[in-house]
Coordinates of C-alpha atoms in Angstrom, one line a residue:
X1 CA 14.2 -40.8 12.5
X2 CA 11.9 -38.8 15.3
X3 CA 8.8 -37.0 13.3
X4 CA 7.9 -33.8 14.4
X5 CA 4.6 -32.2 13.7
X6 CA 4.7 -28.8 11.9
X7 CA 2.0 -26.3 12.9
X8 CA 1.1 -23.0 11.0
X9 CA 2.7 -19.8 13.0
X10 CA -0.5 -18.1 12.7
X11 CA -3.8 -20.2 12.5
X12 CA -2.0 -23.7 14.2
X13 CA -3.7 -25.7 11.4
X14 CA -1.8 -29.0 10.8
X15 CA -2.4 -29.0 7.1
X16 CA 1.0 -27.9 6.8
X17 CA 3.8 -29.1 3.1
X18 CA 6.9 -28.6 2.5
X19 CA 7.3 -25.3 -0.1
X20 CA 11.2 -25.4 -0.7
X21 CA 13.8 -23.9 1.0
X22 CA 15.3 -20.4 1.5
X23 CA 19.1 -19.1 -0.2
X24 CA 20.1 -19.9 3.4
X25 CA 18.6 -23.2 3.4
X26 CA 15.9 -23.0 6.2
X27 CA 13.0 -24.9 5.2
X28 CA 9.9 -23.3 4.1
X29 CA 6.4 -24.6 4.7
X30 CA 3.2 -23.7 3.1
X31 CA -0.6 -23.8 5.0
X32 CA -3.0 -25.3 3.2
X33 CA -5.7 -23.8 5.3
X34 CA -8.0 -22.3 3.2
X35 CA -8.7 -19.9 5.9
X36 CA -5.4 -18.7 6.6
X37 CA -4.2 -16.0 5.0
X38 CA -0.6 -16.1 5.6
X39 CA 0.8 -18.9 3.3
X40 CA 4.3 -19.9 3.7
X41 CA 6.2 -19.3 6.7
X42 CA 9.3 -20.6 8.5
X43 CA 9.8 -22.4 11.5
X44 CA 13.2 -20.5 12.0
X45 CA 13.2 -16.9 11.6
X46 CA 16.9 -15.0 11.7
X47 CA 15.0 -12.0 11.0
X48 CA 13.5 -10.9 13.7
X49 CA 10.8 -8.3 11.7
X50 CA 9.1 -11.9 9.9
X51 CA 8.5 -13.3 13.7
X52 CA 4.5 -13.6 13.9
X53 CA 4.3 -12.3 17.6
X54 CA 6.9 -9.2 16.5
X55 CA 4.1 -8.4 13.9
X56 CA 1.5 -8.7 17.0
X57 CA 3.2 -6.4 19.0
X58 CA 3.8 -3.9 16.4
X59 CA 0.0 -3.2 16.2
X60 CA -0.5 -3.3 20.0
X61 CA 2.2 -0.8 20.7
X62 CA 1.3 1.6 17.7
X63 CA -1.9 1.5 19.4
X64 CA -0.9 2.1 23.1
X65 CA 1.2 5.5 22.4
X66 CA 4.4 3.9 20.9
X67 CA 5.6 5.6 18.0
X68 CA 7.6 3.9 14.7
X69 CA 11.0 4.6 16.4
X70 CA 9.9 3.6 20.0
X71 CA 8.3 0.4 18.6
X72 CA 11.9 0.0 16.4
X73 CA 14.0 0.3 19.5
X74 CA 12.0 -1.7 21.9
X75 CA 11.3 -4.8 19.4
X76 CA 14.9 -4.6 18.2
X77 CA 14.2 -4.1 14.4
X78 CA 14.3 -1.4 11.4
X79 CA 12.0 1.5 11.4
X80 CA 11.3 0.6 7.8
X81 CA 9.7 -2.8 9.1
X82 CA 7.7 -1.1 11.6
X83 CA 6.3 0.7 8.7
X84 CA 5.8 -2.0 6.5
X85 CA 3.8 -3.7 8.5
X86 CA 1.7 -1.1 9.8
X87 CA 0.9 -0.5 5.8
X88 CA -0.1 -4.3 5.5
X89 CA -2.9 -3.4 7.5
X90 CA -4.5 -0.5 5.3
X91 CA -6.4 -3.1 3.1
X92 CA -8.3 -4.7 6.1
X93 CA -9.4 -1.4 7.5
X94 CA -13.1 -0.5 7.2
X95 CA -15.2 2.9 7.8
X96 CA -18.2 1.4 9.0
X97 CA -19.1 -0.8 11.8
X98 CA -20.4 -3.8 9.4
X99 CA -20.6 -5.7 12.8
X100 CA -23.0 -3.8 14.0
X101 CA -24.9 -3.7 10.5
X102 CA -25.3 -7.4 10.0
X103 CA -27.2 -7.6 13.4
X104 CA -29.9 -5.5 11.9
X105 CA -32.3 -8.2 10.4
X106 CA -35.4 -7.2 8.7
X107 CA -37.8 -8.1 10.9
X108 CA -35.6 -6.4 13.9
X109 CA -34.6 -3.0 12.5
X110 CA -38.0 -1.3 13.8
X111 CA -36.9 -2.2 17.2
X112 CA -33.4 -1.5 16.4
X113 CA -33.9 2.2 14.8
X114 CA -36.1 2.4 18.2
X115 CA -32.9 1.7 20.4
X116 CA -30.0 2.9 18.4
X117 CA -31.8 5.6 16.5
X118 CA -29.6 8.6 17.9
X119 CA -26.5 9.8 17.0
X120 CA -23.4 12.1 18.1
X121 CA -21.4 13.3 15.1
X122 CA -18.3 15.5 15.7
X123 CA -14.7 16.3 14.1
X124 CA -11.1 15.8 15.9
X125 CA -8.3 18.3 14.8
X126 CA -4.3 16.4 14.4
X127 CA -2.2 17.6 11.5
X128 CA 0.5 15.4 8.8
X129 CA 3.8 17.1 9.2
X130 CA 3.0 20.6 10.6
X131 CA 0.2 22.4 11.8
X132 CA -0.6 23.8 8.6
X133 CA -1.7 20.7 7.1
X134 CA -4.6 19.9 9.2
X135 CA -6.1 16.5 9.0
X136 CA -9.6 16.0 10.8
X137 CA -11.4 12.6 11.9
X138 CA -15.0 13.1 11.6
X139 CA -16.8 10.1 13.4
X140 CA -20.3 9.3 14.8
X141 CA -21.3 6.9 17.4
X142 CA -24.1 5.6 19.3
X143 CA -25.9 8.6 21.5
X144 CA -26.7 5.6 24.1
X145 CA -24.1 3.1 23.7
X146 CA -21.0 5.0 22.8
X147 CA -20.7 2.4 19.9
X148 CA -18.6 4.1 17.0
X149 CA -20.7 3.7 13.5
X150 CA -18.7 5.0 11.0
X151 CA -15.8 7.3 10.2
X152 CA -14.1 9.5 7.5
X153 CA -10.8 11.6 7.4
X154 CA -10.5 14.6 5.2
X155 CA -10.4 18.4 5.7
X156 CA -12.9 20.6 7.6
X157 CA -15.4 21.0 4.8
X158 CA -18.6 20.0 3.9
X159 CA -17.9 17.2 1.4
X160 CA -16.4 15.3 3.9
X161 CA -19.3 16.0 6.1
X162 CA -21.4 14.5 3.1
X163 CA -19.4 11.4 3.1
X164 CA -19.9 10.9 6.7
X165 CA -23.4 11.5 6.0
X166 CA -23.6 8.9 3.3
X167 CA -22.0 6.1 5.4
X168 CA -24.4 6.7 8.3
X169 CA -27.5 5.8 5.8
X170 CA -28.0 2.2 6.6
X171 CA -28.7 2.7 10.0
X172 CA -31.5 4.6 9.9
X173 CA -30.7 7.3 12.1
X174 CA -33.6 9.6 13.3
X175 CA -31.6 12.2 15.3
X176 CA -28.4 13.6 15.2
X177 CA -26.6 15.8 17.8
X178 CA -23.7 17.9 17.1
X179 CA -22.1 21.0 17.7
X180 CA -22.9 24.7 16.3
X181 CA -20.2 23.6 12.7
X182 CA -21.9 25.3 9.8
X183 CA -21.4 21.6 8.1
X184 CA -23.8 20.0 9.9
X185 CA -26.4 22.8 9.6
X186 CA -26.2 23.2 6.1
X187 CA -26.6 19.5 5.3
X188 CA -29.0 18.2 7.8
X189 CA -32.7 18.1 8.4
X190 CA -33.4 20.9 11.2
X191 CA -36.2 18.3 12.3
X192 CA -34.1 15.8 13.4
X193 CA -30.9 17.6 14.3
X194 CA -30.1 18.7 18.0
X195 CA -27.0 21.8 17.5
X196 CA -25.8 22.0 21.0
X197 CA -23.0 20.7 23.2
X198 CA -25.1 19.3 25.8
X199 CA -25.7 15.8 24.0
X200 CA -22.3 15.4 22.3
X201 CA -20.1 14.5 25.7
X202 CA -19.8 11.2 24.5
X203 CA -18.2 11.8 21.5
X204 CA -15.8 14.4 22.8
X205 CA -14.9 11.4 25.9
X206 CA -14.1 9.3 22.7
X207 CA -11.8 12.1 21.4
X208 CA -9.5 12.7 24.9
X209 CA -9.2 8.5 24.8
X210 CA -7.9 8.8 21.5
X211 CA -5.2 11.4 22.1
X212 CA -4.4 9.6 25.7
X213 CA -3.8 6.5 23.4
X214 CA -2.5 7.4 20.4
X215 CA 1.4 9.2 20.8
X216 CA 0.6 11.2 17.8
X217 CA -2.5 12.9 17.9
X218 CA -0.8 14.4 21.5
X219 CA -1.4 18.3 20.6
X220 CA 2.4 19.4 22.1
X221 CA 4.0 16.3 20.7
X222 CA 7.2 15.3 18.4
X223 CA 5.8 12.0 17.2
X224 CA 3.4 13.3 14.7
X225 CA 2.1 11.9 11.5
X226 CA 5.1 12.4 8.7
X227 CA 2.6 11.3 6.2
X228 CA -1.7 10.9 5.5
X229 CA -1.5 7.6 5.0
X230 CA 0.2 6.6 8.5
X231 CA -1.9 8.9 10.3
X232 CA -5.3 6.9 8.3
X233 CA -3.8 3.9 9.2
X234 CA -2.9 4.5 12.6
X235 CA -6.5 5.7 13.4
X236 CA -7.9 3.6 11.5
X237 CA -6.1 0.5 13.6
X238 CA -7.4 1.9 16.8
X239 CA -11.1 2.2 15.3
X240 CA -11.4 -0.8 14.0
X241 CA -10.2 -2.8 16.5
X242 CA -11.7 -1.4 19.9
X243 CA -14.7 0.1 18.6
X244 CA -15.7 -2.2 15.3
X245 CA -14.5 -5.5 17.1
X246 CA -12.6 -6.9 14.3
X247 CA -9.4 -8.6 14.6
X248 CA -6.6 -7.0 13.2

């Protein structure tokens, strides 16, 4: 009998068992990877939503101005899958750039502060199901890099301002620039806050790439956000992977 060697679907670990069998009587396999998240999988998928590289491609063209029904269509699979797995991802997500955070040792962050101590802050306007429900993305990044450093969604209002605020405390920020928003003038030091479009362009560059990319945050556009959530997630996606780096 010819052996064949069974690799894991997602991290191509060989530390592969036998975990039973399906009601249709394709084998399943479990990883014993301790770094693979996955678990079981199957070598033979009839379902075409439970293929690995369909789940791939889900994020990549909810992130390249797809929306759940153009990714359904193109993929061949349910809108409710398309879903489904862009909800999966809503645990992984974080607000602040932790990559960027774990490179500032203790005996570097003088330096550090010194290089990266500026920052833009600004607020992007979409809305969940009509225009009367306005959701906002505040973000700040990087005055000289561009790097995004953290994010929050909420309503145009000071306490989400204040979370912003509070997220952008490990860095060590000595400046922030912004526009004229009474937010930003109510809750930050006038001695190291710069009101004034002229040092904001970055920021607002980062906003048009994210309405060029993202379908749904098109002002004149019939894919928008049916729910928060999706919209968070969506964002959220895009965030973490171009700007924080991370892998998802």
């Amino acid at each position: 009998m010819p052996y064949i060697a069974v690799r894991c679907l997602h991290c191509h670990s060989e530390q592969i068992v036998k975990r039973g069998k399906t009601r249709r009587g394709t084998q399943r396999y479990l990883c014993q990877n301790t770094t693979c998240t996955t678990g079981s999988f199957l070598l033979d998928y009839r379902n075409r939503g439970c293929l690995p590289e369909v789940k791939h491609t889900i994020i990549d063209m909810s992130l390249n101005a797809s929306g759940i029904r153009d990714t359904a269509r193109v993929l061949r699979i349910s809108p409710d899958t398309v879903l489904s797995e862009l909800k999966k991802q809503e645990a992984v997500l974080e607000s602040v750039n932790t990559a960027l955070l774990r490179t500032l040792n203790p005996e570097q962050v003088a330096v550090d502060i010194e290089q990266a101590g500026e920052a833009e802050m600004d607020e992007m306007w979409s809305f969940v199901g009509n225009k009367g429900n306005p959701r906002w993305l505040w973000h700040a990044i990087d005055h000289h890099t561009g790097m995004v450093l953290a994010y929050v969604f909420g309503r145009r209002k000071d306490e989400v301002s204040l979370r912003l605020k509070a997220l952008l405390e490990p860095f060590g920020l000595t400046r922030f620039y912004t526009d004229h928003w009474g937010a930003y003038t109510r809750h930050l030091d006038p001695e190291v806050h710069s009101p004034g479009k002229r040092n904001t362009q970055k920021i607002e560059r980062k906003h048009l790439t994210l309405r060029t990319r993202i379908k749904r945050l098109v002002r004149k556009t019939i894919c928008f956000s049916k729910s928060t959530q999706m919209h968070d997630i969506v964002l959220g996606l895009f965030v973490n992977r171009y700007a924080f780096g991370l892998l998802v």
